[in-house]
Amino acid sequence: VEGRQAVAAALRRGYRMIDTALFYRTEAEIAAGIRLAGLRRSDVFIATKVLQKAHASDAQVRRSLEESLRNLQTDHVDLYLIHNPRAGRIKQVWSLLLELRDQGLCRAVGVSNFGVAQLEGIREAGLELPEVNQIEIHPWRQLPEVVEFHQRHGIATMCMAPLARGRMFGRSDLAALAAELGPT
């Protein structure tokens, strides 16, 4: 119940993008939070991710998406991501995600936590490159080589953990810099 209330509160304050994963077990609460906020599904951009253990077979990848769709009470997700490259069978799973997108089950497909080598592997296999790579980027972790690869190949960089997972609060001059420059 607390999860759906947090989602609804964020949506009421203007948030319109929700990033989740089947692994997080939050999808049903997200669907409930959208309803609680009084919004339509089409008002919210939802990104979710393939369950890592589902990489074992194409059938399991498809079931992973179907379970997410049931949990989210929707017929499609806006962005469906491979959660990380360690799950294996990347080229096969990526090809299947492209098919699922073409079937209308996800509007866009991408990857998460991929470096240049993994992205290059997809490119060298002759496959369409991801539309998005979600990576941890913040003032203390820049990853310029990955971002430059994205720019060269038309991949959107989606930042996660922009506040360094809270580890840097009070340990840097960032607050003083923000105060000096005026942004909130």
JSON list of C-alpha atoms in Angstrom, two decimals:
[
{"chain": "A", "resi": 1, "resn": "VAL", "atom": "CA", "xyz": [0.00, 0.00, 0.00]},
{"chain": "A", "resi": 2, "resn": "GLU", "atom": "CA", "xyz": [2.87, 2.38, 0.80]},
{"chain": "A", "resi": 3, "resn": "GLY", "atom": "CA", "xyz": [4.35, 1.85, -2.69]},
{"chain": "A", "resi": 4, "resn": "ARG", "atom": "CA", "xyz": [1.18, 2.79, -4.54]},
{"chain": "A", "resi": 5, "resn": "GLN", "atom": "CA", "xyz": [0.78, 5.89, -2.37]},
{"chain": "A", "resi": 6, "resn": "ALA", "atom": "CA", "xyz": [4.34, 6.97, -3.12]},
{"chain": "A", "resi": 7, "resn": "VAL", "atom": "CA", "xyz": [3.77, 6.46, -6.86]},
{"chain": "A", "resi": 8, "resn": "ALA", "atom": "CA", "xyz": [0.48, 8.38, -6.72]},
{"chain": "A", "resi": 9, "resn": "ALA", "atom": "CA", "xyz": [2.12, 11.25, -4.78]},
{"chain": "A", "resi": 10, "resn": "ALA", "atom": "CA", "xyz": [4.94, 11.50, -7.33]},
{"chain": "A", "resi": 11, "resn": "LEU", "atom": "CA", "xyz": [2.49, 11.47, -10.23]},
{"chain": "A", "resi": 12, "resn": "ARG", "atom": "CA", "xyz": [0.36, 14.15, -8.58]},
{"chain": "A", "resi": 13, "resn": "ARG", "atom": "CA", "xyz": [3.50, 16.29, -8.34]},
{"chain": "A", "resi": 14, "resn": "GLY", "atom": "CA", "xyz": [4.16, 15.95, -12.05]},
{"chain": "A", "resi": 15, "resn": "TYR", "atom": "CA", "xyz": [6.30, 12.86, -12.49]},
{"chain": "A", "resi": 16, "resn": "ARG", "atom": "CA", "xyz": [5.37, 11.13, -15.74]},
{"chain": "A", "resi": 17, "resn": "MET", "atom": "CA", "xyz": [8.08, 8.49, -16.15]},
{"chain": "A", "resi": 18, "resn": "ILE", "atom": "CA", "xyz": [8.38, 5.36, -14.04]},
{"chain": "A", "resi": 19, "resn": "ASP", "atom": "CA", "xyz": [11.36, 3.01, -14.27]},
{"chain": "A", "resi": 20, "resn": "THR", "atom": "CA", "xyz": [10.85, -0.45, -12.81]},
{"chain": "A", "resi": 21, "resn": "ALA", "atom": "CA", "xyz": [11.74, -4.10, -13.41]},
{"chain": "A", "resi": 22, "resn": "LEU", "atom": "CA", "xyz": [10.00, -7.41, -12.89]},
{"chain": "A", "resi": 23, "resn": "PHE", "atom": "CA", "xyz": [12.85, -8.27, -10.52]},
{"chain": "A", "resi": 24, "resn": "TYR", "atom": "CA", "xyz": [11.96, -5.34, -8.24]},
{"chain": "A", "resi": 25, "resn": "ARG", "atom": "CA", "xyz": [8.43, -6.72, -7.64]},
{"chain": "A", "resi": 26, "resn": "THR", "atom": "CA", "xyz": [6.96, -3.22, -7.78]},
{"chain": "A", "resi": 27, "resn": "GLU", "atom": "CA", "xyz": [4.98, -3.36, -11.02]},
{"chain": "A", "resi": 28, "resn": "ALA", "atom": "CA", "xyz": [1.56, -4.12, -9.47]},
{"chain": "A", "resi": 29, "resn": "GLU", "atom": "CA", "xyz": [2.00, -1.27, -6.97]},
{"chain": "A", "resi": 30, "resn": "ILE", "atom": "CA", "xyz": [2.93, 1.04, -9.82]},
{"chain": "A", "resi": 31, "resn": "ALA", "atom": "CA", "xyz": [-0.27, 0.16, -11.70]},
{"chain": "A", "resi": 32, "resn": "ALA", "atom": "CA", "xyz": [-2.27, 0.78, -8.51]},
{"chain": "A", "resi": 33, "resn": "GLY", "atom": "CA", "xyz": [-0.47, 4.10, -7.97]},
{"chain": "A", "resi": 34, "resn": "ILE", "atom": "CA", "xyz": [-1.33, 5.28, -11.48]},
{"chain": "A", "resi": 35, "resn": "ARG", "atom": "CA", "xyz": [-5.01, 4.51, -10.83]},
{"chain": "A", "resi": 36, "resn": "LEU", "atom": "CA", "xyz": [-4.86, 6.13, -7.38]},
{"chain": "A", "resi": 37, "resn": "ALA", "atom": "CA", "xyz": [-3.45, 9.31, -8.94]},
{"chain": "A", "resi": 38, "resn": "GLY", "atom": "CA", "xyz": [-6.43, 9.37, -11.30]},
{"chain": "A", "resi": 39, "resn": "LEU", "atom": "CA", "xyz": [-4.27, 9.15, -14.41]},
{"chain": "A", "resi": 40, "resn": "ARG", "atom": "CA", "xyz": [-4.75, 7.09, -17.53]},
{"chain": "A", "resi": 41, "resn": "ARG", "atom": "CA", "xyz": [-2.05, 4.62, -18.50]},
{"chain": "A", "resi": 42, "resn": "SER", "atom": "CA", "xyz": [-1.32, 6.76, -21.57]},
{"chain": "A", "resi": 43, "resn": "ASP", "atom": "CA", "xyz": [-0.38, 9.67, -19.28]},
{"chain": "A", "resi": 44, "resn": "VAL", "atom": "CA", "xyz": [2.62, 7.81, -17.85]},
{"chain": "A", "resi": 45, "resn": "PHE", "atom": "CA", "xyz": [5.77, 6.55, -19.57]},
{"chain": "A", "resi": 46, "resn": "ILE", "atom": "CA", "xyz": [6.66, 3.13, -18.14]},
{"chain": "A", "resi": 47, "resn": "ALA", "atom": "CA", "xyz": [10.04, 1.45, -18.54]},
{"chain": "A", "resi": 48, "resn": "THR", "atom": "CA", "xyz": [10.59, -2.08, -17.26]},
{"chain": "A", "resi": 49, "resn": "LYS", "atom": "CA", "xyz": [13.21, -4.76, -17.70]},
{"chain": "A", "resi": 50, "resn": "VAL", "atom": "CA", "xyz": [13.54, -8.41, -18.70]},
{"chain": "A", "resi": 51, "resn": "LEU", "atom": "CA", "xyz": [14.00, -10.71, -15.75]},
{"chain": "A", "resi": 52, "resn": "GLN", "atom": "CA", "xyz": [17.67, -11.74, -15.83]},
{"chain": "A", "resi": 53, "resn": "LYS", "atom": "CA", "xyz": [16.98, -15.47, -15.38]},
{"chain": "A", "resi": 54, "resn": "ALA", "atom": "CA", "xyz": [14.54, -15.30, -18.31]},
{"chain": "A", "resi": 55, "resn": "HIS", "atom": "CA", "xyz": [17.49, -15.06, -20.70]},
{"chain": "A", "resi": 56, "resn": "ALA", "atom": "CA", "xyz": [17.64, -18.87, -20.57]},
{"chain": "A", "resi": 57, "resn": "SER", "atom": "CA", "xyz": [15.17, -19.16, -23.47]},
{"chain": "A", "resi": 58, "resn": "ASP", "atom": "CA", "xyz": [13.09, -17.09, -25.86]},
{"chain": "A", "resi": 59, "resn": "ALA", "atom": "CA", "xyz": [9.92, -18.49, -24.27]},
{"chain": "A", "resi": 60, "resn": "GLN", "atom": "CA", "xyz": [11.04, -17.26, -20.84]},
{"chain": "A", "resi": 61, "resn": "VAL", "atom": "CA", "xyz": [11.85, -13.79, -22.20]},
{"chain": "A", "resi": 62, "resn": "ARG", "atom": "CA", "xyz": [8.37, -13.59, -23.71]},
{"chain": "A", "resi": 63, "resn": "ARG", "atom": "CA", "xyz": [6.81, -14.80, -20.42]},
{"chain": "A", "resi": 64, "resn": "SER", "atom": "CA", "xyz": [8.82, -12.17, -18.53]},
{"chain": "A", "resi": 65, "resn": "LEU", "atom": "CA", "xyz": [7.27, -9.41, -20.64]},
{"chain": "A", "resi": 66, "resn": "GLU", "atom": "CA", "xyz": [3.80, -10.96, -20.40]},
{"chain": "A", "resi": 67, "resn": "GLU", "atom": "CA", "xyz": [4.09, -11.06, -16.61]},
{"chain": "A", "resi": 68, "resn": "SER", "atom": "CA", "xyz": [5.16, -7.42, -16.54]},
{"chain": "A", "resi": 69, "resn": "LEU", "atom": "CA", "xyz": [2.20, -6.48, -18.75]},
{"chain": "A", "resi": 70, "resn": "ARG", "atom": "CA", "xyz": [-0.19, -8.30, -16.39]},
{"chain": "A", "resi": 71, "resn": "ASN", "atom": "CA", "xyz": [1.36, -6.68, -13.31]},
{"chain": "A", "resi": 72, "resn": "LEU", "atom": "CA", "xyz": [1.23, -3.23, -14.90]},
{"chain": "A", "resi": 73, "resn": "GLN", "atom": "CA", "xyz": [-2.29, -3.87, -16.23]},
{"chain": "A", "resi": 74, "resn": "THR", "atom": "CA", "xyz": [-1.40, -2.68, -19.71]},
{"chain": "A", "resi": 75, "resn": "ASP", "atom": "CA", "xyz": [-1.12, -4.06, -23.21]},
{"chain": "A", "resi": 76, "resn": "HIS", "atom": "CA", "xyz": [2.32, -2.52, -23.82]},
{"chain": "A", "resi": 77, "resn": "VAL", "atom": "CA", "xyz": [5.24, -0.86, -22.08]},
{"chain": "A", "resi": 78, "resn": "ASP", "atom": "CA", "xyz": [6.86, 2.27, -23.40]},
{"chain": "A", "resi": 79, "resn": "LEU", "atom": "CA", "xyz": [10.42, 1.03, -22.96]},
{"chain": "A", "resi": 80, "resn": "TYR", "atom": "CA", "xyz": [11.59, -2.57, -22.43]},
{"chain": "A", "resi": 81, "resn": "LEU", "atom": "CA", "xyz": [15.21, -3.08, -21.42]},
{"chain": "A", "resi": 82, "resn": "ILE", "atom": "CA", "xyz": [17.70, -5.91, -21.10]},
{"chain": "A", "resi": 83, "resn": "HIS", "atom": "CA", "xyz": [18.64, -5.38, -17.44]},
{"chain": "A", "resi": 84, "resn": "ASN", "atom": "CA", "xyz": [22.36, -6.10, -17.78]},
{"chain": "A", "resi": 85, "resn": "PRO", "atom": "CA", "xyz": [24.80, -7.86, -20.10]},
{"chain": "A", "resi": 86, "resn": "ARG", "atom": "CA", "xyz": [25.75, -10.52, -17.53]},
{"chain": "A", "resi": 87, "resn": "ALA", "atom": "CA", "xyz": [22.53, -12.45, -18.15]},
{"chain": "A", "resi": 88, "resn": "GLY", "atom": "CA", "xyz": [23.88, -14.07, -21.32]},
{"chain": "A", "resi": 89, "resn": "ARG", "atom": "CA", "xyz": [22.40, -14.83, -24.75]},
{"chain": "A", "resi": 90, "resn": "ILE", "atom": "CA", "xyz": [22.44, -11.09, -25.45]},
{"chain": "A", "resi": 91, "resn": "LYS", "atom": "CA", "xyz": [22.20, -11.29, -29.25]},
{"chain": "A", "resi": 92, "resn": "GLN", "atom": "CA", "xyz": [19.33, -13.79, -29.12]},
{"chain": "A", "resi": 93, "resn": "VAL", "atom": "CA", "xyz": [17.45, -11.88, -26.43]},
{"chain": "A", "resi": 94, "resn": "TRP", "atom": "CA", "xyz": [18.05, -8.59, -28.22]},
{"chain": "A", "resi": 95, "resn": "SER", "atom": "CA", "xyz": [16.65, -10.03, -31.47]},
{"chain": "A", "resi": 96, "resn": "LEU", "atom": "CA", "xyz": [13.55, -11.18, -29.59]},
{"chain": "A", "resi": 97, "resn": "LEU", "atom": "CA", "xyz": [13.08, -7.73, -28.00]},
{"chain": "A", "resi": 98, "resn": "LEU", "atom": "CA", "xyz": [13.11, -6.23, -31.49]},
{"chain": "A", "resi": 99, "resn": "GLU", "atom": "CA", "xyz": [10.37, -8.70, -32.49]},
{"chain": "A", "resi": 100, "resn": "LEU", "atom": "CA", "xyz": [8.32, -7.90, -29.37]},
{"chain": "A", "resi": 101, "resn": "ARG", "atom": "CA", "xyz": [8.61, -4.21, -30.23]},
{"chain": "A", "resi": 102, "resn": "ASP", "atom": "CA", "xyz": [7.50, -4.88, -33.80]},
{"chain": "A", "resi": 103, "resn": "GLN", "atom": "CA", "xyz": [4.49, -6.78, -32.38]},
{"chain": "A", "resi": 104, "resn": "GLY", "atom": "CA", "xyz": [3.47, -3.68, -30.41]},
{"chain": "A", "resi": 105, "resn": "LEU", "atom": "CA", "xyz": [4.14, -5.11, -26.94]},
{"chain": "A", "resi": 106, "resn": "CYS", "atom": "CA", "xyz": [6.73, -2.40, -26.27]},
{"chain": "A", "resi": 107, "resn": "ARG", "atom": "CA", "xyz": [7.07, 0.94, -28.01]},
{"chain": "A", "resi": 108, "resn": "ALA", "atom": "CA", "xyz": [10.86, 1.11, -27.69]},
{"chain": "A", "resi": 109, "resn": "VAL", "atom": "CA", "xyz": [13.59, -1.29, -26.65]},
{"chain": "A", "resi": 110, "resn": "GLY", "atom": "CA", "xyz": [16.95, -0.76, -25.07]},
{"chain": "A", "resi": 111, "resn": "VAL", "atom": "CA", "xyz": [19.58, -2.04, -22.68]},
{"chain": "A", "resi": 112, "resn": "SER", "atom": "CA", "xyz": [20.78, -1.20, -19.21]},
{"chain": "A", "resi": 113, "resn": "ASN", "atom": "CA", "xyz": [24.29, -1.28, -17.78]},
{"chain": "A", "resi": 114, "resn": "PHE", "atom": "CA", "xyz": [25.94, -1.95, -21.16]},
{"chain": "A", "resi": 115, "resn": "GLY", "atom": "CA", "xyz": [29.43, -0.71, -21.90]},
{"chain": "A", "resi": 116, "resn": "VAL", "atom": "CA", "xyz": [31.00, 0.01, -25.26]},
{"chain": "A", "resi": 117, "resn": "ALA", "atom": "CA", "xyz": [32.13, -3.61, -25.74]},
{"chain": "A", "resi": 118, "resn": "GLN", "atom": "CA", "xyz": [28.62, -5.00, -25.32]},
{"chain": "A", "resi": 119, "resn": "LEU", "atom": "CA", "xyz": [27.09, -2.35, -27.59]},
{"chain": "A", "resi": 120, "resn": "GLU", "atom": "CA", "xyz": [29.81, -2.96, -30.15]},
{"chain": "A", "resi": 121, "resn": "GLY", "atom": "CA", "xyz": [28.98, -6.69, -30.05]},
{"chain": "A", "resi": 122, "resn": "ILE", "atom": "CA", "xyz": [25.37, -5.93, -31.01]},
{"chain": "A", "resi": 123, "resn": "ARG", "atom": "CA", "xyz": [26.53, -3.62, -33.80]},
{"chain": "A", "resi": 124, "resn": "GLU", "atom": "CA", "xyz": [29.08, -6.11, -35.14]},
{"chain": "A", "resi": 125, "resn": "ALA", "atom": "CA", "xyz": [26.36, -8.81, -35.21]},
{"chain": "A", "resi": 126, "resn": "GLY", "atom": "CA", "xyz": [24.51, -6.61, -37.71]},
{"chain": "A", "resi": 127, "resn": "LEU", "atom": "CA", "xyz": [21.61, -6.02, -35.33]},
{"chain": "A", "resi": 128, "resn": "GLU", "atom": "CA", "xyz": [19.76, -2.76, -34.88]},
{"chain": "A", "resi": 129, "resn": "LEU", "atom": "CA", "xyz": [21.34, -0.84, -32.02]},
{"chain": "A", "resi": 130, "resn": "PRO", "atom": "CA", "xyz": [19.36, -0.10, -28.84]},
{"chain": "A", "resi": 131, "resn": "GLU", "atom": "CA", "xyz": [17.33, 3.07, -28.73]},
{"chain": "A", "resi": 132, "resn": "VAL", "atom": "CA", "xyz": [18.38, 3.59, -25.10]},
{"chain": "A", "resi": 133, "resn": "ASN", "atom": "CA", "xyz": [21.17, 2.52, -22.75]},
{"chain": "A", "resi": 134, "resn": "GLN", "atom": "CA", "xyz": [20.34, 3.14, -19.09]},
{"chain": "A", "resi": 135, "resn": "ILE", "atom": "CA", "xyz": [23.58, 3.60, -17.16]},
{"chain": "A", "resi": 136, "resn": "GLU", "atom": "CA", "xyz": [24.67, 5.00, -13.84]},
{"chain": "A", "resi": 137, "resn": "ILE", "atom": "CA", "xyz": [25.87, 8.53, -14.47]},
{"chain": "A", "resi": 138, "resn": "HIS", "atom": "CA", "xyz": [26.26, 11.34, -11.96]},
{"chain": "A", "resi": 139, "resn": "PRO", "atom": "CA", "xyz": [28.86, 13.99, -11.12]},
{"chain": "A", "resi": 140, "resn": "TRP", "atom": "CA", "xyz": [31.18, 11.33, -9.68]},
{"chain": "A", "resi": 141, "resn": "ARG", "atom": "CA", "xyz": [30.75, 8.79, -12.51]},
{"chain": "A", "resi": 142, "resn": "GLN", "atom": "CA", "xyz": [30.78, 10.30, -16.00]},
{"chain": "A", "resi": 143, "resn": "LEU", "atom": "CA", "xyz": [31.52, 7.39, -18.43]},
{"chain": "A", "resi": 144, "resn": "PRO", "atom": "CA", "xyz": [32.53, 9.68, -21.31]},
{"chain": "A", "resi": 145, "resn": "GLU", "atom": "CA", "xyz": [33.52, 6.80, -23.63]},
{"chain": "A", "resi": 146, "resn": "VAL", "atom": "CA", "xyz": [30.05, 5.23, -23.32]},
{"chain": "A", "resi": 147, "resn": "VAL", "atom": "CA", "xyz": [28.24, 8.55, -23.77]},
{"chain": "A", "resi": 148, "resn": "GLU", "atom": "CA", "xyz": [30.41, 9.35, -26.81]},
{"chain": "A", "resi": 149, "resn": "PHE", "atom": "CA", "xyz": [29.53, 5.94, -28.33]},
{"chain": "A", "resi": 150, "resn": "HIS", "atom": "CA", "xyz": [25.85, 6.71, -27.74]},
{"chain": "A", "resi": 151, "resn": "GLN", "atom": "CA", "xyz": [26.17, 10.07, -29.47]},
{"chain": "A", "resi": 152, "resn": "ARG", "atom": "CA", "xyz": [28.02, 8.57, -32.44]},
{"chain": "A", "resi": 153, "resn": "HIS", "atom": "CA", "xyz": [25.39, 5.83, -32.92]},
{"chain": "A", "resi": 154, "resn": "GLY", "atom": "CA", "xyz": [22.14, 7.61, -32.02]},
{"chain": "A", "resi": 155, "resn": "ILE", "atom": "CA", "xyz": [21.56, 5.84, -28.69]},
{"chain": "A", "resi": 156, "resn": "ALA", "atom": "CA", "xyz": [19.82, 7.87, -25.98]},
{"chain": "A", "resi": 157, "resn": "THR", "atom": "CA", "xyz": [21.65, 7.91, -22.65]},
{"chain": "A", "resi": 158, "resn": "MET", "atom": "CA", "xyz": [19.21, 7.30, -19.79]},
{"chain": "A", "resi": 159, "resn": "CYS", "atom": "CA", "xyz": [20.79, 8.12, -16.44]},
{"chain": "A", "resi": 160, "resn": "MET", "atom": "CA", "xyz": [20.08, 6.10, -13.36]},
{"chain": "A", "resi": 161, "resn": "ALA", "atom": "CA", "xyz": [21.22, 6.93, -9.84]},
{"chain": "A", "resi": 162, "resn": "PRO", "atom": "CA", "xyz": [21.79, 10.62, -10.71]},
{"chain": "A", "resi": 163, "resn": "LEU", "atom": "CA", "xyz": [22.25, 11.36, -7.00]},
{"chain": "A", "resi": 164, "resn": "ALA", "atom": "CA", "xyz": [24.94, 8.67, -6.62]},
{"chain": "A", "resi": 165, "resn": "ARG", "atom": "CA", "xyz": [22.49, 6.53, -4.64]},
{"chain": "A", "resi": 166, "resn": "GLY", "atom": "CA", "xyz": [22.71, 9.11, -1.85]},
{"chain": "A", "resi": 167, "resn": "ARG", "atom": "CA", "xyz": [26.29, 8.11, -1.02]},
{"chain": "A", "resi": 168, "resn": "MET", "atom": "CA", "xyz": [27.70, 11.56, -1.68]},
{"chain": "A", "resi": 169, "resn": "PHE", "atom": "CA", "xyz": [25.23, 13.64, 0.34]},
{"chain": "A", "resi": 170, "resn": "GLY", "atom": "CA", "xyz": [27.22, 15.95, 2.59]},
{"chain": "A", "resi": 171, "resn": "ARG", "atom": "CA", "xyz": [30.53, 14.67, 1.17]},
{"chain": "A", "resi": 172, "resn": "SER", "atom": "CA", "xyz": [31.07, 17.11, -1.64]},
{"chain": "A", "resi": 173, "resn": "ASP", "atom": "CA", "xyz": [30.86, 20.74, -2.64]},
{"chain": "A", "resi": 174, "resn": "LEU", "atom": "CA", "xyz": [27.84, 20.06, -4.88]},
{"chain": "A", "resi": 175, "resn": "ALA", "atom": "CA", "xyz": [25.33, 21.73, -2.52]},
{"chain": "A", "resi": 176, "resn": "ALA", "atom": "CA", "xyz": [27.52, 24.82, -2.21]},
{"chain": "A", "resi": 177, "resn": "LEU", "atom": "CA", "xyz": [27.92, 24.97, -5.98]},
{"chain": "A", "resi": 178, "resn": "ALA", "atom": "CA", "xyz": [24.17, 24.66, -6.49]},
{"chain": "A", "resi": 179, "resn": "ALA", "atom": "CA", "xyz": [23.54, 27.40, -3.94]},
{"chain": "A", "resi": 180, "resn": "GLU", "atom": "CA", "xyz": [26.05, 29.65, -5.69]},
{"chain": "A", "resi": 181, "resn": "LEU", "atom": "CA", "xyz": [24.52, 29.05, -9.13]},
{"chain": "A", "resi": 182, "resn": "GLY", "atom": "CA", "xyz": [20.93, 29.18, -7.95]},
{"chain": "A", "resi": 183, "resn": "PRO", "atom": "CA", "xyz": [19.39, 25.92, -9.27]},
{"chain": "A", "resi": 184, "resn": "THR", "atom": "CA", "xyz": [17.34, 23.76, -6.93]}
]
